[in-house]
């Protein structure tokens, strides 16, 4: 069995962290969703920091995946489908969450 590349390992780990952080934001809800102060403190102390950390992991995953692909192309090696598919699936939750966030910001600003 072939050894996994360092760039590929970092891409997988950061993709898993990004997906896990997005999952955590959906499992924990504000203590009192009817009280605006509770929602405000939830957003400032929990949701936005996890979203920022998830976005950072998303960017790291994309950077290291592109480095891995560029390195394999330079060595003229064929990249199997599962090697680029696994990190791509792992970054889907965070990328969809960021797209929905941008969509809501644009929708409410109009």
PDB file of C-alpha atoms in Angstrom:
ATOM      1  CA  UNK A   1       0.000   0.000   0.000  1.00  0.00           C
ATOM      2  CA  UNK A   2       1.299   3.405  -0.883  1.00  0.00           C
ATOM      3  CA  UNK A   3       2.200   5.927   1.772  1.00  0.00           C
ATOM      4  CA  UNK A   4      -0.003   8.986   2.036  1.00  0.00           C
ATOM      5  CA  UNK A   5       1.525  12.348   1.273  1.00  0.00           C
ATOM      6  CA  UNK A   6       1.984  14.946   4.061  1.00  0.00           C
ATOM      7  CA  UNK A   7      -0.071  17.518   2.142  1.00  0.00           C
ATOM      8  CA  UNK A   8      -2.843  14.974   1.684  1.00  0.00           C
ATOM      9  CA  UNK A   9      -2.876  14.075   5.385  1.00  0.00           C
ATOM     10  CA  UNK A  10      -3.123  17.722   6.422  1.00  0.00           C
ATOM     11  CA  UNK A  11      -5.924  18.231   3.912  1.00  0.00           C
ATOM     12  CA  UNK A  12      -7.882  15.269   5.300  1.00  0.00           C
ATOM     13  CA  UNK A  13      -7.406  16.288   8.953  1.00  0.00           C
ATOM     14  CA  UNK A  14      -8.385  19.911   8.359  1.00  0.00           C
ATOM     15  CA  UNK A  15     -11.411  18.781   6.313  1.00  0.00           C
ATOM     16  CA  UNK A  16     -12.548  16.516   9.153  1.00  0.00           C
ATOM     17  CA  UNK A  17     -12.099  19.351  11.650  1.00  0.00           C
ATOM     18  CA  UNK A  18     -14.061  21.736   9.444  1.00  0.00           C
ATOM     19  CA  UNK A  19     -16.967  19.304   9.047  1.00  0.00           C
ATOM     20  CA  UNK A  20     -16.953  18.491  12.777  1.00  0.00           C
ATOM     21  CA  UNK A  21     -17.039  22.161  13.771  1.00  0.00           C
ATOM     22  CA  UNK A  22     -20.030  22.785  11.511  1.00  0.00           C
ATOM     23  CA  UNK A  23     -21.735  19.748  13.027  1.00  0.00           C
ATOM     24  CA  UNK A  24     -21.111  21.066  16.522  1.00  0.00           C
ATOM     25  CA  UNK A  25     -22.776  24.388  15.676  1.00  0.00           C
ATOM     26  CA  UNK A  26     -25.946  22.522  14.759  1.00  0.00           C
ATOM     27  CA  UNK A  27     -26.010  20.323  17.851  1.00  0.00           C
ATOM     28  CA  UNK A  28     -25.767  23.088  20.469  1.00  0.00           C
ATOM     29  CA  UNK A  29     -28.564  25.656  20.420  1.00  0.00           C
ATOM     30  CA  UNK A  30     -29.022  28.824  22.517  1.00  0.00           C
ATOM     31  CA  UNK A  31     -30.320  28.176  26.027  1.00  0.00           C
ATOM     32  CA  UNK A  32     -33.360  30.418  25.631  1.00  0.00           C
ATOM     33  CA  UNK A  33     -34.155  31.021  21.936  1.00  0.00           C
ATOM     34  CA  UNK A  34     -36.985  33.426  22.841  1.00  0.00           C
ATOM     35  CA  UNK A  35     -34.654  35.871  24.586  1.00  0.00           C
ATOM     36  CA  UNK A  36     -32.565  38.114  22.307  1.00  0.00           C
ATOM     37  CA  UNK A  37     -29.730  38.391  24.823  1.00  0.00           C
ATOM     38  CA  UNK A  38     -29.330  34.629  24.891  1.00  0.00           C
ATOM     39  CA  UNK A  39     -29.133  34.446  21.116  1.00  0.00           C
ATOM     40  CA  UNK A  40     -26.698  37.382  21.018  1.00  0.00           C
ATOM     41  CA  UNK A  41     -24.364  35.803  23.549  1.00  0.00           C
ATOM     42  CA  UNK A  42     -24.638  32.426  21.766  1.00  0.00           C
ATOM     43  CA  UNK A  43     -23.648  34.037  18.476  1.00  0.00           C
ATOM     44  CA  UNK A  44     -20.730  36.017  19.919  1.00  0.00           C
ATOM     45  CA  UNK A  45     -19.301  33.388  22.215  1.00  0.00           C
ATOM     46  CA  UNK A  46     -20.016  30.136  20.375  1.00  0.00           C
ATOM     47  CA  UNK A  47     -21.367  30.315  16.824  1.00  0.00           C
ATOM     48  CA  UNK A  48     -19.147  32.942  15.192  1.00  0.00           C
ATOM     49  CA  UNK A  49     -15.845  31.658  16.670  1.00  0.00           C
ATOM     50  CA  UNK A  50     -16.656  28.096  15.538  1.00  0.00           C
ATOM     51  CA  UNK A  51     -17.720  29.349  12.122  1.00  0.00           C
ATOM     52  CA  UNK A  52     -14.466  31.314  11.774  1.00  0.00           C
ATOM     53  CA  UNK A  53     -12.413  28.306  12.884  1.00  0.00           C
ATOM     54  CA  UNK A  54     -14.312  26.073  10.461  1.00  0.00           C
ATOM     55  CA  UNK A  55     -13.682  28.548   7.640  1.00  0.00           C
ATOM     56  CA  UNK A  56      -9.979  28.608   8.528  1.00  0.00           C
ATOM     57  CA  UNK A  57      -9.873  24.800   8.395  1.00  0.00           C
ATOM     58  CA  UNK A  58     -11.704  24.956   5.055  1.00  0.00           C
ATOM     59  CA  UNK A  59      -9.069  27.281   3.605  1.00  0.00           C
ATOM     60  CA  UNK A  60      -6.242  25.095   4.955  1.00  0.00           C
ATOM     61  CA  UNK A  61      -7.866  22.003   3.441  1.00  0.00           C
ATOM     62  CA  UNK A  62      -8.202  23.651   0.032  1.00  0.00           C
ATOM     63  CA  UNK A  63      -4.622  24.954   0.090  1.00  0.00           C
ATOM     64  CA  UNK A  64      -3.095  21.592   0.987  1.00  0.00           C
ATOM     65  CA  UNK A  65      -5.330  19.713  -1.452  1.00  0.00           C
ATOM     66  CA  UNK A  66      -4.200  21.998  -4.260  1.00  0.00           C
ATOM     67  CA  UNK A  67      -0.563  21.515  -3.196  1.00  0.00           C
ATOM     68  CA  UNK A  68      -1.059  17.743  -3.265  1.00  0.00           C
ATOM     69  CA  UNK A  69      -2.640  17.841  -6.731  1.00  0.00           C
ATOM     70  CA  UNK A  70       0.057  20.178  -8.063  1.00  0.00           C
ATOM     71  CA  UNK A  71       2.789  17.926  -6.651  1.00  0.00           C
ATOM     72  CA  UNK A  72       1.267  14.831  -8.254  1.00  0.00           C
ATOM     73  CA  UNK A  73       0.958  16.602 -11.604  1.00  0.00           C
ATOM     74  CA  UNK A  74       4.586  17.685 -11.381  1.00  0.00           C
ATOM     75  CA  UNK A  75       5.620  14.063 -10.790  1.00  0.00           C
ATOM     76  CA  UNK A  76       3.354  12.952 -13.673  1.00  0.00           C
ATOM     77  CA  UNK A  77       1.488  10.556 -11.396  1.00  0.00           C
ATOM     78  CA  UNK A  78      -2.157   9.769 -11.847  1.00  0.00           C
ATOM     79  CA  UNK A  79      -4.398  10.825  -8.961  1.00  0.00           C
ATOM     80  CA  UNK A  80      -7.020   8.237  -8.136  1.00  0.00           C
ATOM     81  CA  UNK A  81     -10.603   9.425  -7.778  1.00  0.00           C
ATOM     82  CA  UNK A  82     -10.887   8.763  -4.065  1.00  0.00           C
ATOM     83  CA  UNK A  83      -7.777  10.821  -3.263  1.00  0.00           C
ATOM     84  CA  UNK A  84      -9.347  14.111  -4.329  1.00  0.00           C
ATOM     85  CA  UNK A  85     -12.923  13.060  -3.622  1.00  0.00           C
ATOM     86  CA  UNK A  86     -12.523  12.499   0.141  1.00  0.00           C
ATOM     87  CA  UNK A  87     -11.301  16.056   0.993  1.00  0.00           C
ATOM     88  CA  UNK A  88     -13.852  17.500  -1.419  1.00  0.00           C
ATOM     89  CA  UNK A  89     -16.676  15.767   0.444  1.00  0.00           C
ATOM     90  CA  UNK A  90     -15.256  16.862   3.797  1.00  0.00           C
ATOM     91  CA  UNK A  91     -15.260  20.553   2.844  1.00  0.00           C
ATOM     92  CA  UNK A  92     -18.855  20.518   1.600  1.00  0.00           C
ATOM     93  CA  UNK A  93     -20.546  21.307   4.955  1.00  0.00           C
ATOM     94  CA  UNK A  94     -18.375  24.338   5.655  1.00  0.00           C
ATOM     95  CA  UNK A  95     -18.526  25.659   2.107  1.00  0.00           C
ATOM     96  CA  UNK A  96     -22.323  25.309   1.990  1.00  0.00           C
ATOM     97  CA  UNK A  97     -22.594  27.022   5.370  1.00  0.00           C
ATOM     98  CA  UNK A  98     -20.446  29.931   4.202  1.00  0.00           C
ATOM     99  CA  UNK A  99     -22.465  30.220   0.964  1.00  0.00           C
ATOM    100  CA  UNK A 100     -25.718  30.310   2.938  1.00  0.00           C
ATOM    101  CA  UNK A 101     -24.280  32.942   5.257  1.00  0.00           C
ATOM    102  CA  UNK A 102     -23.216  35.142   2.327  1.00  0.00           C
ATOM    103  CA  UNK A 103     -26.607  34.598   0.664  1.00  0.00           C
ATOM    104  CA  UNK A 104     -28.424  35.735   3.822  1.00  0.00           C
ATOM    105  CA  UNK A 105     -26.219  38.788   4.210  1.00  0.00           C
ATOM    106  CA  UNK A 106     -26.886  39.829   0.614  1.00  0.00           C
ATOM    107  CA  UNK A 107     -30.592  39.053   0.917  1.00  0.00           C
ATOM    108  CA  UNK A 108     -31.044  41.147   4.062  1.00  0.00           C
ATOM    109  CA  UNK A 109     -28.965  44.040   2.773  1.00  0.00           C
ATOM    110  CA  UNK A 110     -31.172  44.559  -0.290  1.00  0.00           C
TER     111      UNK A 110
END
